[in-house]
XYZ file of C-alpha atoms in Angstrom:
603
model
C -74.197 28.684 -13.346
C -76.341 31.478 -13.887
C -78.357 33.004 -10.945
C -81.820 34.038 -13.221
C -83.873 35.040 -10.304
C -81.340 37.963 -9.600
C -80.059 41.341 -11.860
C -77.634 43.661 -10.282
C -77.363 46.977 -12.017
C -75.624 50.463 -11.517
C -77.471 53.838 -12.132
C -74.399 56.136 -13.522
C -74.711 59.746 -15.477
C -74.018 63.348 -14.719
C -74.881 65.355 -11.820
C -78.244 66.030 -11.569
C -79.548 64.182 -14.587
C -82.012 62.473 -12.567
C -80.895 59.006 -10.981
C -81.738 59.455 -7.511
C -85.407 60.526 -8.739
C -85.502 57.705 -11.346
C -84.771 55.418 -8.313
C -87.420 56.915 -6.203
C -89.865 55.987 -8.824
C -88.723 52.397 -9.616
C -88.910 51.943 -5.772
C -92.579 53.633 -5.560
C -93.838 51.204 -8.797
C -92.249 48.103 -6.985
C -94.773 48.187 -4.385
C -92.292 48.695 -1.563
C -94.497 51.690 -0.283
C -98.018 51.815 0.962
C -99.898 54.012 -1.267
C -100.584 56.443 1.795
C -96.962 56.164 3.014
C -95.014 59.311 3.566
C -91.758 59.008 1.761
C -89.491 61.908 1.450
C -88.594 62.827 -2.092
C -85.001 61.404 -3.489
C -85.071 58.787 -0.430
C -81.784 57.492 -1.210
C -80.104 60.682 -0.482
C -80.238 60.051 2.976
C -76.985 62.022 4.219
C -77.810 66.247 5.377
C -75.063 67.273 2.450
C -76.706 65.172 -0.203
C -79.913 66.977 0.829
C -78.636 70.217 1.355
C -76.547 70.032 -2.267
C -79.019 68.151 -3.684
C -75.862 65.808 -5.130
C -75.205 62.515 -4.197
C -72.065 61.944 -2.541
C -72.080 58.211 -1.206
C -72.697 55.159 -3.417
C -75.957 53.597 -1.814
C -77.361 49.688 -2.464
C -81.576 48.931 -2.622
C -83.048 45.854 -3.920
C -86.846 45.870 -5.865
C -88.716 43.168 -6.838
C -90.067 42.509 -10.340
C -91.972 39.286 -10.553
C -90.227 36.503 -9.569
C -86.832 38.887 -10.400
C -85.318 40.803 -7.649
C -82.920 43.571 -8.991
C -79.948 45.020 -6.814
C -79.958 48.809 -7.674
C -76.938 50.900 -6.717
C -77.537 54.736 -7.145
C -73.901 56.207 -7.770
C -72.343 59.914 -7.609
C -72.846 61.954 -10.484
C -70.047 64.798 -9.863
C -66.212 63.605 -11.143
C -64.954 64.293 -7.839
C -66.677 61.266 -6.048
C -65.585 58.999 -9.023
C -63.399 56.636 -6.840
C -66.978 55.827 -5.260
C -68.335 54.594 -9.386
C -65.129 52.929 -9.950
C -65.706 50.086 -7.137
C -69.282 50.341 -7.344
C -68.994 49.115 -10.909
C -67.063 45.864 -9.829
C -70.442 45.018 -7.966
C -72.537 44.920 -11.115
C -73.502 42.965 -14.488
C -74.753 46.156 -16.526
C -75.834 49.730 -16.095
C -78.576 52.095 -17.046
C -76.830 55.175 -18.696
C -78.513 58.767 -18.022
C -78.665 61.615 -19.973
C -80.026 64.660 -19.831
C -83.073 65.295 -22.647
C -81.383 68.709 -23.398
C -77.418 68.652 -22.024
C -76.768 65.486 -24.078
C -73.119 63.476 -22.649
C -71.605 65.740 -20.228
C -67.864 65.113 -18.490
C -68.836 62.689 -15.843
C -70.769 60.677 -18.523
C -68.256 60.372 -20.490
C -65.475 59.498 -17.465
C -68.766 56.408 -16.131
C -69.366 55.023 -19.835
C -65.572 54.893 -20.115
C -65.146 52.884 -16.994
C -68.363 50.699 -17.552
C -66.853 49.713 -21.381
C -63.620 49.003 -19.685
C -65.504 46.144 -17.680
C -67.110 45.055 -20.726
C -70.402 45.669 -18.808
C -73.546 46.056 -20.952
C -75.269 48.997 -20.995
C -79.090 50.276 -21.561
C -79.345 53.970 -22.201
C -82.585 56.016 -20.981
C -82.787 59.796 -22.394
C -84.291 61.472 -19.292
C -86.502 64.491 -18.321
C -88.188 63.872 -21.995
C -90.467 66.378 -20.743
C -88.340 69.156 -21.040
C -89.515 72.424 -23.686
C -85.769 72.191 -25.026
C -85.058 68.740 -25.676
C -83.169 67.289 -28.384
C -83.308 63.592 -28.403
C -82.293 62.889 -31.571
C -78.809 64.843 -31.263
C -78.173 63.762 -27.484
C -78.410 60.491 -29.236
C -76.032 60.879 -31.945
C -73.975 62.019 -29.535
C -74.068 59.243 -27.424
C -73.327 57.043 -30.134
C -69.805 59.861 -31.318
C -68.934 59.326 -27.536
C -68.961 55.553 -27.585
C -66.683 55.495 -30.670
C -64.668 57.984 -28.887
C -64.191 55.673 -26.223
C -63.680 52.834 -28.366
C -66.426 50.408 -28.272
C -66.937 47.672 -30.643
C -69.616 46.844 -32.370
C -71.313 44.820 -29.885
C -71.464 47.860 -27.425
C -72.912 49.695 -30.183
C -76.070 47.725 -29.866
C -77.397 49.193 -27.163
C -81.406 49.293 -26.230
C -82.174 53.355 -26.195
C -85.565 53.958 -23.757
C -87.106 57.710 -23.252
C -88.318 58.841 -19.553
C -89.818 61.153 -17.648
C -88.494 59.958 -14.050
C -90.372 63.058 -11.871
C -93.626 61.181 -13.127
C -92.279 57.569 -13.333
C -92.822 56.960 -16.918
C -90.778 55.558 -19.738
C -91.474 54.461 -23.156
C -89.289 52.173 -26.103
C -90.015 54.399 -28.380
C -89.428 58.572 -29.116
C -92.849 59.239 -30.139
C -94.502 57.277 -27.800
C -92.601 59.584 -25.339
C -93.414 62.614 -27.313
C -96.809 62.656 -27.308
C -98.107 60.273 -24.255
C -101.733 58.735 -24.008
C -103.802 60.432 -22.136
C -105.281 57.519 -21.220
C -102.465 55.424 -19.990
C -101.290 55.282 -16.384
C -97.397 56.752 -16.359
C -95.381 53.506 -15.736
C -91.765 52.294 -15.696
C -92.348 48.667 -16.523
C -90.686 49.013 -20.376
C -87.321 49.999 -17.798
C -88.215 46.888 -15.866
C -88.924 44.487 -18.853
C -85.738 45.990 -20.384
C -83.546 45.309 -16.859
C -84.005 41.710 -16.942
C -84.095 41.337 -20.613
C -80.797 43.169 -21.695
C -79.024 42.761 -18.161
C -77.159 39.645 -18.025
C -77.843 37.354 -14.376
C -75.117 36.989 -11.985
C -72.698 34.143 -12.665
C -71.580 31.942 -9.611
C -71.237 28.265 -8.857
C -72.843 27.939 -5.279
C -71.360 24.703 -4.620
C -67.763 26.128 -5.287
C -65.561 27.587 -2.428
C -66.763 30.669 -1.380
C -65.555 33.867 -2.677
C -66.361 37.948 -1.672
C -64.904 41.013 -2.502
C -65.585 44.024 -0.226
C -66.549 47.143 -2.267
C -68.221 49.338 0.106
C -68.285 49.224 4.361
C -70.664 50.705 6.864
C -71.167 50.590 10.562
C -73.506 49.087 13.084
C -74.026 50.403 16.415
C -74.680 46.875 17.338
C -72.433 44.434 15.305
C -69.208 46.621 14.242
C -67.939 46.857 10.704
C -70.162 46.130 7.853
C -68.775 44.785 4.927
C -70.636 44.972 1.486
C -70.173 43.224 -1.916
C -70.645 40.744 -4.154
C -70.309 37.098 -3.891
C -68.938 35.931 -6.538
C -69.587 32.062 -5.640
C -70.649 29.505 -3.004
C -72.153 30.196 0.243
C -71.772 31.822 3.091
C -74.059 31.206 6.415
C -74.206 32.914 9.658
C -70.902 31.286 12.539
C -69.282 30.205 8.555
C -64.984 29.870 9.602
C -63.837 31.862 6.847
C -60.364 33.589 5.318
C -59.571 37.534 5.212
C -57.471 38.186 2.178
C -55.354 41.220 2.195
C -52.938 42.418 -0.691
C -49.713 42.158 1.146
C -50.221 40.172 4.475
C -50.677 37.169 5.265
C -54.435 35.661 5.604
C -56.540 35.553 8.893
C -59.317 33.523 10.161
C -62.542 35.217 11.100
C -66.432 33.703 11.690
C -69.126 35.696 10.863
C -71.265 37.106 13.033
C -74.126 37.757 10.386
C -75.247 37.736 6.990
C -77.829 40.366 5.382
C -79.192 40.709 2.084
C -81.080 43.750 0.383
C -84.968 44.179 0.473
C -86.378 47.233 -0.322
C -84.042 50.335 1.987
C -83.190 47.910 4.299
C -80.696 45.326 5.134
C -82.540 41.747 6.173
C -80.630 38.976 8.060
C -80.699 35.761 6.860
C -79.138 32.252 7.548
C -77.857 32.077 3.933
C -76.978 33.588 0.865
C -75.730 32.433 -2.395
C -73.457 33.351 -5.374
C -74.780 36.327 -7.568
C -76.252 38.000 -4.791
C -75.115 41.951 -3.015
C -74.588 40.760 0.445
C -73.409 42.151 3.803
C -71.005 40.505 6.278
C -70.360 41.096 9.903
C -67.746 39.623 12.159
C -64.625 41.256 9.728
C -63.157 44.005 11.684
C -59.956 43.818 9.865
C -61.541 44.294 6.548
C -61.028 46.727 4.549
C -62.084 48.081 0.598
C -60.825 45.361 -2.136
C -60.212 42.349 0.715
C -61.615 39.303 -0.161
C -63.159 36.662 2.014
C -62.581 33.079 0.813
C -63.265 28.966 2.072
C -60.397 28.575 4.422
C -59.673 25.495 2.179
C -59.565 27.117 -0.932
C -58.177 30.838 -0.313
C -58.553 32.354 -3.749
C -57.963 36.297 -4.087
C -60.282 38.278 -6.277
C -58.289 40.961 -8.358
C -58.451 44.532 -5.931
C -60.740 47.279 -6.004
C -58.449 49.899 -8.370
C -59.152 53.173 -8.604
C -57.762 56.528 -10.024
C -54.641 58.322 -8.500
C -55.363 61.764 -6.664
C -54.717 64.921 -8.440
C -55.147 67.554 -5.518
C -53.527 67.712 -2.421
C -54.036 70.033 0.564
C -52.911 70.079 4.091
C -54.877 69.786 7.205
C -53.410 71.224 10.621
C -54.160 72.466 14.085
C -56.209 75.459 14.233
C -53.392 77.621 15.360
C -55.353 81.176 15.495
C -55.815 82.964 18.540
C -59.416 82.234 18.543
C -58.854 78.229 18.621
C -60.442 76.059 20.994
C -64.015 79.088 21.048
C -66.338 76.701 18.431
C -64.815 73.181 18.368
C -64.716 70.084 20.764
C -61.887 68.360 18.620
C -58.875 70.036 18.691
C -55.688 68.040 18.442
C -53.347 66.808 16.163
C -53.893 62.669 17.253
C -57.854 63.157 16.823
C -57.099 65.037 13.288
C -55.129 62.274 11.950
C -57.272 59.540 13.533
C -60.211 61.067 11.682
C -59.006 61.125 8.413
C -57.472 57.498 8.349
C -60.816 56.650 9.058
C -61.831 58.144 6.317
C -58.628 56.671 4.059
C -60.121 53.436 4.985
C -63.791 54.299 3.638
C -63.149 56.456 1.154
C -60.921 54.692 -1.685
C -60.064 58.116 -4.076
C -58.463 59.413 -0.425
C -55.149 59.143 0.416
C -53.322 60.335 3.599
C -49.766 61.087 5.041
C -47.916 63.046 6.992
C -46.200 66.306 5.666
C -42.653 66.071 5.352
C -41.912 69.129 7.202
C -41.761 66.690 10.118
C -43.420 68.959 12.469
C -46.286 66.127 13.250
C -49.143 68.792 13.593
C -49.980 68.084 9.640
C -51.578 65.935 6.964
C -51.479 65.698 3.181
C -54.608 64.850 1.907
C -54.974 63.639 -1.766
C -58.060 63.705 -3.433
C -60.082 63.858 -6.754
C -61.012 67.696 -6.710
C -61.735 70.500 -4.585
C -65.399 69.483 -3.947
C -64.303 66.254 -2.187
C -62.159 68.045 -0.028
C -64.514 70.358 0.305
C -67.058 67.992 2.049
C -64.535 65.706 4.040
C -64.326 69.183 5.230
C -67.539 69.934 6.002
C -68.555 66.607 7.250
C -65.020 66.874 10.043
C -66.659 70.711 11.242
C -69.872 69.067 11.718
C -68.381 66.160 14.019
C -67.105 68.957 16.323
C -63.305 69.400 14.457
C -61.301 72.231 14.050
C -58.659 72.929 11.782
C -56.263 74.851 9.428
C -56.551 74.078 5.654
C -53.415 75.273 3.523
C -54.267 75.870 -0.275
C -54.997 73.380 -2.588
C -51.721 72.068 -4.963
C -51.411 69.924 -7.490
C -49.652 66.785 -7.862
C -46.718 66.716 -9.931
C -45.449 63.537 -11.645
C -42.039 63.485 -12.804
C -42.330 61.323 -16.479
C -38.828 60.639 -18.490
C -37.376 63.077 -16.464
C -39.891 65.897 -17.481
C -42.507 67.606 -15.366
C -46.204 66.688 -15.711
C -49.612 67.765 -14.090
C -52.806 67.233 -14.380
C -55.283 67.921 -16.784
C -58.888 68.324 -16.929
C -61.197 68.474 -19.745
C -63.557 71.190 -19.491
C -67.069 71.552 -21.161
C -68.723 74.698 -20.672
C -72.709 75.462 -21.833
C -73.272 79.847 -21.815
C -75.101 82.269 -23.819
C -73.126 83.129 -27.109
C -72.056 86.667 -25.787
C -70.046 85.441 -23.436
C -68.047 83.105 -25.289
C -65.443 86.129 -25.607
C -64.544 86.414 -22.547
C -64.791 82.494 -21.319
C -61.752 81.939 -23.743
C -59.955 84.881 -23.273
C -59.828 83.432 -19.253
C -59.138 80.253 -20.366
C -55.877 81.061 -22.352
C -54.655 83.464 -19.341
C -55.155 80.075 -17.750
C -53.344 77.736 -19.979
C -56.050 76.582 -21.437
C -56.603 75.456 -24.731
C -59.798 75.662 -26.608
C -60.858 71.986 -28.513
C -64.415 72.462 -29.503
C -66.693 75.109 -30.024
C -70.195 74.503 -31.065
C -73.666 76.867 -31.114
C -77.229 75.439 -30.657
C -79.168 77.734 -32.948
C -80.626 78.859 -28.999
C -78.534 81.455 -28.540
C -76.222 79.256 -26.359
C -72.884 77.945 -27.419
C -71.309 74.263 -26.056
C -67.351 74.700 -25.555
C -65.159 71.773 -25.058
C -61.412 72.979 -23.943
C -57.835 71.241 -21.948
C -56.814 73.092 -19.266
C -54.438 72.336 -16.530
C -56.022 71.368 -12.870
C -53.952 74.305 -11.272
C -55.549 76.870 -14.351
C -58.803 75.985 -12.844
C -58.693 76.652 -9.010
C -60.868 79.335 -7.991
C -62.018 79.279 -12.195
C -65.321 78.478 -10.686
C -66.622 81.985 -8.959
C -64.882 83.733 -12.047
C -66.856 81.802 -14.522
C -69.947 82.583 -12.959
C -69.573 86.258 -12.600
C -68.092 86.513 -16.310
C -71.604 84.657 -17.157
C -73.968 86.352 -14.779
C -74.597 83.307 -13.341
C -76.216 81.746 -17.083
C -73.470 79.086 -17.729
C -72.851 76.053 -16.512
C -68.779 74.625 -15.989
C -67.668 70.939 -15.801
C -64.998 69.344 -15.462
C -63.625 65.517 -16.155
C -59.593 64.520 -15.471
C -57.946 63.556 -18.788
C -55.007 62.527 -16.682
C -50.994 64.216 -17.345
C -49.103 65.920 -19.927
C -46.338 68.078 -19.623
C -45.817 71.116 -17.903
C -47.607 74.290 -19.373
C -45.462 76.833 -17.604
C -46.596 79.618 -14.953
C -49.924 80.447 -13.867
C -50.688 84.117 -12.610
C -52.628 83.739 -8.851
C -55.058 85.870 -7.937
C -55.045 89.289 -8.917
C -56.506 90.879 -6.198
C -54.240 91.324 -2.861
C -56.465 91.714 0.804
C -57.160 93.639 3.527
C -55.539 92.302 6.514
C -56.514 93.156 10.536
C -53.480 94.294 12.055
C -55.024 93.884 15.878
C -57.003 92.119 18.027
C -60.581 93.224 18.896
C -64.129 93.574 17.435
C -65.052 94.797 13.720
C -66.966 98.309 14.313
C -69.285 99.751 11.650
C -67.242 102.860 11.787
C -64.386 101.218 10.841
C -65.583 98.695 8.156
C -67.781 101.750 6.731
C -64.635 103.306 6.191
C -62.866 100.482 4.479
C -65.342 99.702 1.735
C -64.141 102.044 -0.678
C -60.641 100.180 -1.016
C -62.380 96.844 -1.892
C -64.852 93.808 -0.978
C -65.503 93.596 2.786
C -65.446 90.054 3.946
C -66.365 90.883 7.828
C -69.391 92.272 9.369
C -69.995 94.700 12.675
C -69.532 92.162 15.665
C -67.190 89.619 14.249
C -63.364 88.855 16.381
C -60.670 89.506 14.457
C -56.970 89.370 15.512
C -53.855 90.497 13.532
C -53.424 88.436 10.155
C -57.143 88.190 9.775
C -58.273 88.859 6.190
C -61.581 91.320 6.340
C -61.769 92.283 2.666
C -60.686 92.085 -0.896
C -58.313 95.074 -1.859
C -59.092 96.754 -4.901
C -55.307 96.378 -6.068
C -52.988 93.600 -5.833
C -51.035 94.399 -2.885
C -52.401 93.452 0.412
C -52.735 96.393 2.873
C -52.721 96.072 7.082
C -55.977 97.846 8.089
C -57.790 98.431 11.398
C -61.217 97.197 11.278
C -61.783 98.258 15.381
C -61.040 101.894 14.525
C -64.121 103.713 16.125
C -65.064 107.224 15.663
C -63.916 109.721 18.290
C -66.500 111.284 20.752
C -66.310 115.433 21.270
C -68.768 117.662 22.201
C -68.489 119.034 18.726
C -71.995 118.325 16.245
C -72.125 119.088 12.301
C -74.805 118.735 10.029
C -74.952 115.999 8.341
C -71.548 114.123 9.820
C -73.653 111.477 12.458
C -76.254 110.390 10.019
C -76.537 106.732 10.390
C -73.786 104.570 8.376
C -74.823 102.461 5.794
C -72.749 98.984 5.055
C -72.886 97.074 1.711
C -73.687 93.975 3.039
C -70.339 91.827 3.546
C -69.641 88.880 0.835
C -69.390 85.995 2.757
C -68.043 82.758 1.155
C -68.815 78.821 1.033
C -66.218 76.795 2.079
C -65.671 75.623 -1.323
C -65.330 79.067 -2.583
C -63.126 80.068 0.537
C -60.774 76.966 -0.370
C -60.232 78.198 -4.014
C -59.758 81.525 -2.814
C -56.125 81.079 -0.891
C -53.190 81.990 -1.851
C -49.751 80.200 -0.726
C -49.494 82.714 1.968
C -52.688 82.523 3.100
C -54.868 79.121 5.388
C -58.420 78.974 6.200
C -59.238 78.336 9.612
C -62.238 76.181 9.648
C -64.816 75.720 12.670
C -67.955 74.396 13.335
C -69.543 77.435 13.359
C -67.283 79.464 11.349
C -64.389 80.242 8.063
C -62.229 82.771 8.258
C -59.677 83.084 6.015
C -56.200 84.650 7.575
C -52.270 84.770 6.471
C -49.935 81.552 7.314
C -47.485 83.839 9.420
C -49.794 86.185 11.582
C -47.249 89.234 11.905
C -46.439 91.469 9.408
C-alpha cells in the first residue's frame, strides 16, 4: 500500500555545495514563514559549530507542504568525516536530491553519498547548483556525473535520472540549462519545477497500516520533559500514544515498553499527535532503552528490521586526564568516570564512534575510533565547551591484519590548485606514499588532481597543503577502504622548543627565542617544564627558558632598551594542534585553552 500523500527525501552532496541554503529556500516558498518573519539564514544549522564552521555536522529532519503532499526533508553532512550520520539517514528515505557544485563538478563526498544511495537502490534527482556562478561548467559537471555513476556501477535504470539547474541563494530552479542561463526578467525566482519534480520522480512510502507495527530508530534526541527521543521511519501499521509495544535489540532478548508520545514533523518543529501511520518520519517517547538500529514492533508480531550498518573507523586517538600541572585552572569536569561517561554517551548517538578502554590497563584512558580527524576534532570541541578537560594523544591509524599481511587505510584524495603548484603538491604526496591517479587542467589556469594515499600520509597534510598553495587550493578527501602496507612514513620534520620550568613567558625571553624558530606562546601565558612554546628551526627539539628576564644594573647603552618587538605568536586550531603531535608529544585541551606539551614532562 502506497502512502501518496507523503515523499520522504534526503538532501546529500559535498561540503558546502549548498543544501542547507537550498533547504532554507524550499522552507521560505512552502509558506511556513510569515513574509515579515525574521528567520536566520541556513536555519537548519542550528548547533554554534555548524554556525561557526559554516558545515553541517548533525543530520536534521523538517517536513514542507506541497499541495495536498507533505515532503519529509532531511538535510545531511556534507564533509566524509560525518558519513556514519548519511549512512542511517539514508535508511529513512525513498530517494534523494543529488548536489553539485555549478563549477567543482562530483567531489569525494559525492561520490562516497551517490555510492551509498545506489547501494539502496534509491532513486535519485540531480540539481546542478549555484548556476549563477561566472565559472560554471554545466555541461562537463554533467558528464561527469554521468562517468561517476558508471564508476559506481549503476544500471541503466539509474542512468535515467531527471537533471534540474538552481540558483538556491535566490530560490530558483529551472528543467532546463538555458532556461537557467539566461532567466526572465519577468518571472518571479521559484522552486516549484524542484517541487513538481519531488513528488513526480520520488517514489511514496510503502507500508500496510493495518499490518503489525514496525520502526526502526535512525536518529535520537532529548527532551527536557519526556526523556529519550527516538526518530525513524515506520515502516508499517500504527502506533498511538499509551500503544504496549516491543524493543528489539540485536543480541538481547525483547522488552516491553508503552509510549509516552507520538510526534510527527511540521515545518521545524515536532507536533504531537494521537496517531501516525506507515510511510511517515515519526518520533517516539517512552523508549529509554533504545538505542540507533532497535526496532519497535506489535508485541504479537515481533519482527526485526535489518540494523542501521555503517562504516568501520579508520582513526583512533586516546582521551585521558589532564595530567599537567595546570589541571583543574579552566575546567569543571575533571575525572576519569565523567570522561568515559561522556563519550559512551556519545557512542550511543553517534553511530561512526566507537569507544574502549586502552589496554594499558591504567583506567585513566579511552580509545576513540572515528571517521577522520575533523570528527574528533569536534567531539572535542563540543566536550571543552560542556566544561571537560583532557589529554588527547596523537591520532593513529587502524591496522587490519588481512591473510596474514598488514593493511591500512586509504583515502582518495582530489585536490583543485593553480597549475604552478602542481610541482610541488606531488612531490609531497610521493614523500607521503602517495600515488598520483589523475591529473587534469581546466584551460583556467587551475589543474584537478585525483591521487591514493595512505590515511597516516595525510595527518597534518592539511596546513602543508595550504602553505605549499598560498592558501589557493582546495584538499579532499574520501576513504577507499585497505590495501596493504606502504612502508614508513617520515613525521614531522621540524623538532620544538620545549619550557624547561615553571613560571610566566616574558617578552625578553620569547624576543630572544624567535630567531631559532616559530613561537607558539605569547608574553603572559603559564608554562611549566615539558611545555612546547615554539617550532625549532631544525629537527631536534631543544629545552629553552621562556621566563628568562633581562638583568637590571645601573649600567645604560644606546640603543640596548629600545622597546622589543614580537612577531606575533602562531597560535593553532584544535584541528591543526591535533595533526600537529608527534608520538611523544599530547595536547592538553581546556575550555579556555590548547597547549600542546611532551607525554613525559622531564627531560
Amino acid at each position: 500500500m502506497l502512502r501518496e500523500d507523503i515523499r520522504n527525501v534526503a538532501i546529500i552532496a559535498h561540503v558546502d555545495h549548498g543544501k542547507t541554503t537550498l533547504v532554507d529556500a524550499m522552507l521560505w516558498q512552502s509558506g511556513l514563514f510569515r513574509e515579515n518573519q525574521a528567520v536566520r539564514e541556513r536555519v537548519m544549522d542550528n548547533l554554534d559549530l555548524e554556525r561557526e564552521k559554516g558545515i553541517t555536522i548533525m543530520a536534521k529532519n523538517t517536513s514542507i507542504n506541497f499541495g495536498q503532499v507533505k515532503i519529509n526533508i532531511v538535510d545531511t553532512p556534507g564533509h566524509a568525516d560525518f558519513g556514519g550520520e548519511v549512512e542511517r539517514t539514508l535508511t529513512m528515505v525513498e530517494g534523494a536530491l543529488l548536489l553539485v557544485d555549478a563549477s567543482e563538478g562530483p567531489l569525494p563526498q559525492t561520490r562516497f553519498v551517490l555510492g551509498k544511495a545506489l547501494e539502496k537502490r534509491l532513486p535519485i534527482i540531480v540539481v546542478i547548483n549555484k548556476i549563477d556562478r561566472p565559472d560554471r561548467r554545466p555541461r562537463e559537471v554533467l558528464d561527469d556525473i554521468y562517468s561517476l555513476l558508471i564508476d559506481l556501477g549503476a544500471d541503466d535504470s539509474q542512468l535515467e535520472f531527471p537533471v534540474y539547474y538552481s540558483n538556491a541563494k535566490i530560490g530558483a530552479a529551472w528543467g532546463s540549462l538555458a532556461e537557467a542561463l539566461e532567466p526572465s526578467v519577468e518571472e518571479r525566482p521559484s522552486l516549484l519545477p524542484l517541487f513538481e519534480a519531488i513528488v513526480a520522480d520520488i517514489p511514496a512510502p510503502q507500508g500496510d497500516p493495518q499490518a503489525p507495527a514496525q520502526f526502526l530508530a535512525t536518529n535520537l534526541e532529548w527532551s527536557d520533559y519526556l526523556g529519550r527521543l527516538c526518530i525513524g521511519p515506520l515502516r508499517r501499521g500504527t502506533l498511538k500514544t499509551g500503544q504496549e509495544v516491543t524493543l528489539l535489540k540485536v543480541g538481547q532478548p525483547p522488552q516491553k515498553a508503552t509510549l509516552r508520545a507520538v510526534f510527527i514533523y511540521q515545518g521545524l518543529n515536532r507536533v504531537e499527535t494521537p496517531t501516525v501511520s506507515a510511510g511517515d518520519i515519526v518520533a517516539l517517547a517512552g523508549l529509554p532503552e533504545a538505542f540507533i538500529g532497535d526496532t519497535v514492533a506489535d508485541p504479537l508480531s515481533p519482527e526485526p528490521l535489518p540494523p542501521v550498518v555503517v562504516d568501520e573507523p579508520t582513526l583512533t586517538m586516546e582521551f585521558s586526564v589532564n595530567s599537567s600541572p595546570l589541571a583543574g585552572r579552566e575546567g569543571s569536569i575533571l575525572t576519569s568516570r565523567q570522561i568515559r561517561a561522556r563519550l559512551e554517551k556519545e557512542a550511543l548517538y553517534n553511530v561512526s564512534i566507537r569507544v574502549s578502554v586502552d589496554p594499558s590497563g591504567s583506567g585513566d584512558s579511552f580509545q576513540v575510533g572515528a571517521r577522520g580527524e575533523l570528527q574528533l576534532a569536534v567531539l572535542v570541541e563540543t566536550m571543552r565547551r560542556e566544561g571537560f578537560e583532557l589529554t588527547l594523544g596523537p591520532p593513529r591509524i587502524i591496522v587490519k591484519e588481512i591473510d596474514g599481511q598488514p593493511h591500512e587505510p586509504m583515502e582518495l584524495v582530489v585536490i583543485d590548485a593553480p597549475e604552478e603548484y602542481v610541482g610541488v603538491i606531488t612531490e609531497k604526496l610521493s614523500a607521503r606514499k602517495g600515488r598520483i591517479l589523475k591529473l587534469l587542467t581546466q584551460g583556467s589556469g587551475r589543474a584537478r588532481l585525483e591521487a591514493e594515499a595512505p590515511t597516516r600520509g595525510l595527518i597534518g597534510y592539511r596546513g602543508q597543503f595550504m602553505t605549499d598553495t598560498r592558501g589557493a587550493g582546495l584538499l579532499n578527501t574520501l576513504s577507499m577502504g585497505y590495501a596493504p602496507w606502504r612502508g614508513e612514513i617520515k613525521g614531522r620534520a621540524n623538532g620544538s622548543l620545549v619550557s624547561d620550568r615553571q613560571g610566566v613567558a616574558v617578552t625578553y625571553a620569547l624576543y630572544h627565542l624567535q630567531p631559532r624558530g616559530c613561537i607558539f606562546a605569547s608574553p603572559g601565558d603559564p608554562v611549566y617544564p615539558g611545555l612546547i612554546v615554539g617550532e625549532n628551526s631544525r629537527t631536534e627539539d631543544i629545552w629553552v627558558n621562556p621566563c628568562k628576564e633581562k638583568k637590571l644594573t645601573n649600567i645604560r647603552a644606546s640603543g640596548s632598551d629600545e622597546a622589543l618587538r614580537l612577531t606575533p605568536p602562531r597560535r593553532l586550531s584544535l584541528e591543526e594542534a591535533i595533526e600537529y603531535l608527534r608520538e611523544d608529544e599530547v595536547l592538553e585541551v581546556t575550555p579556555k585553552s590548547t597547549r600542546l606539551r611532551k607525554k613525559n614532562l622531564q627531560r
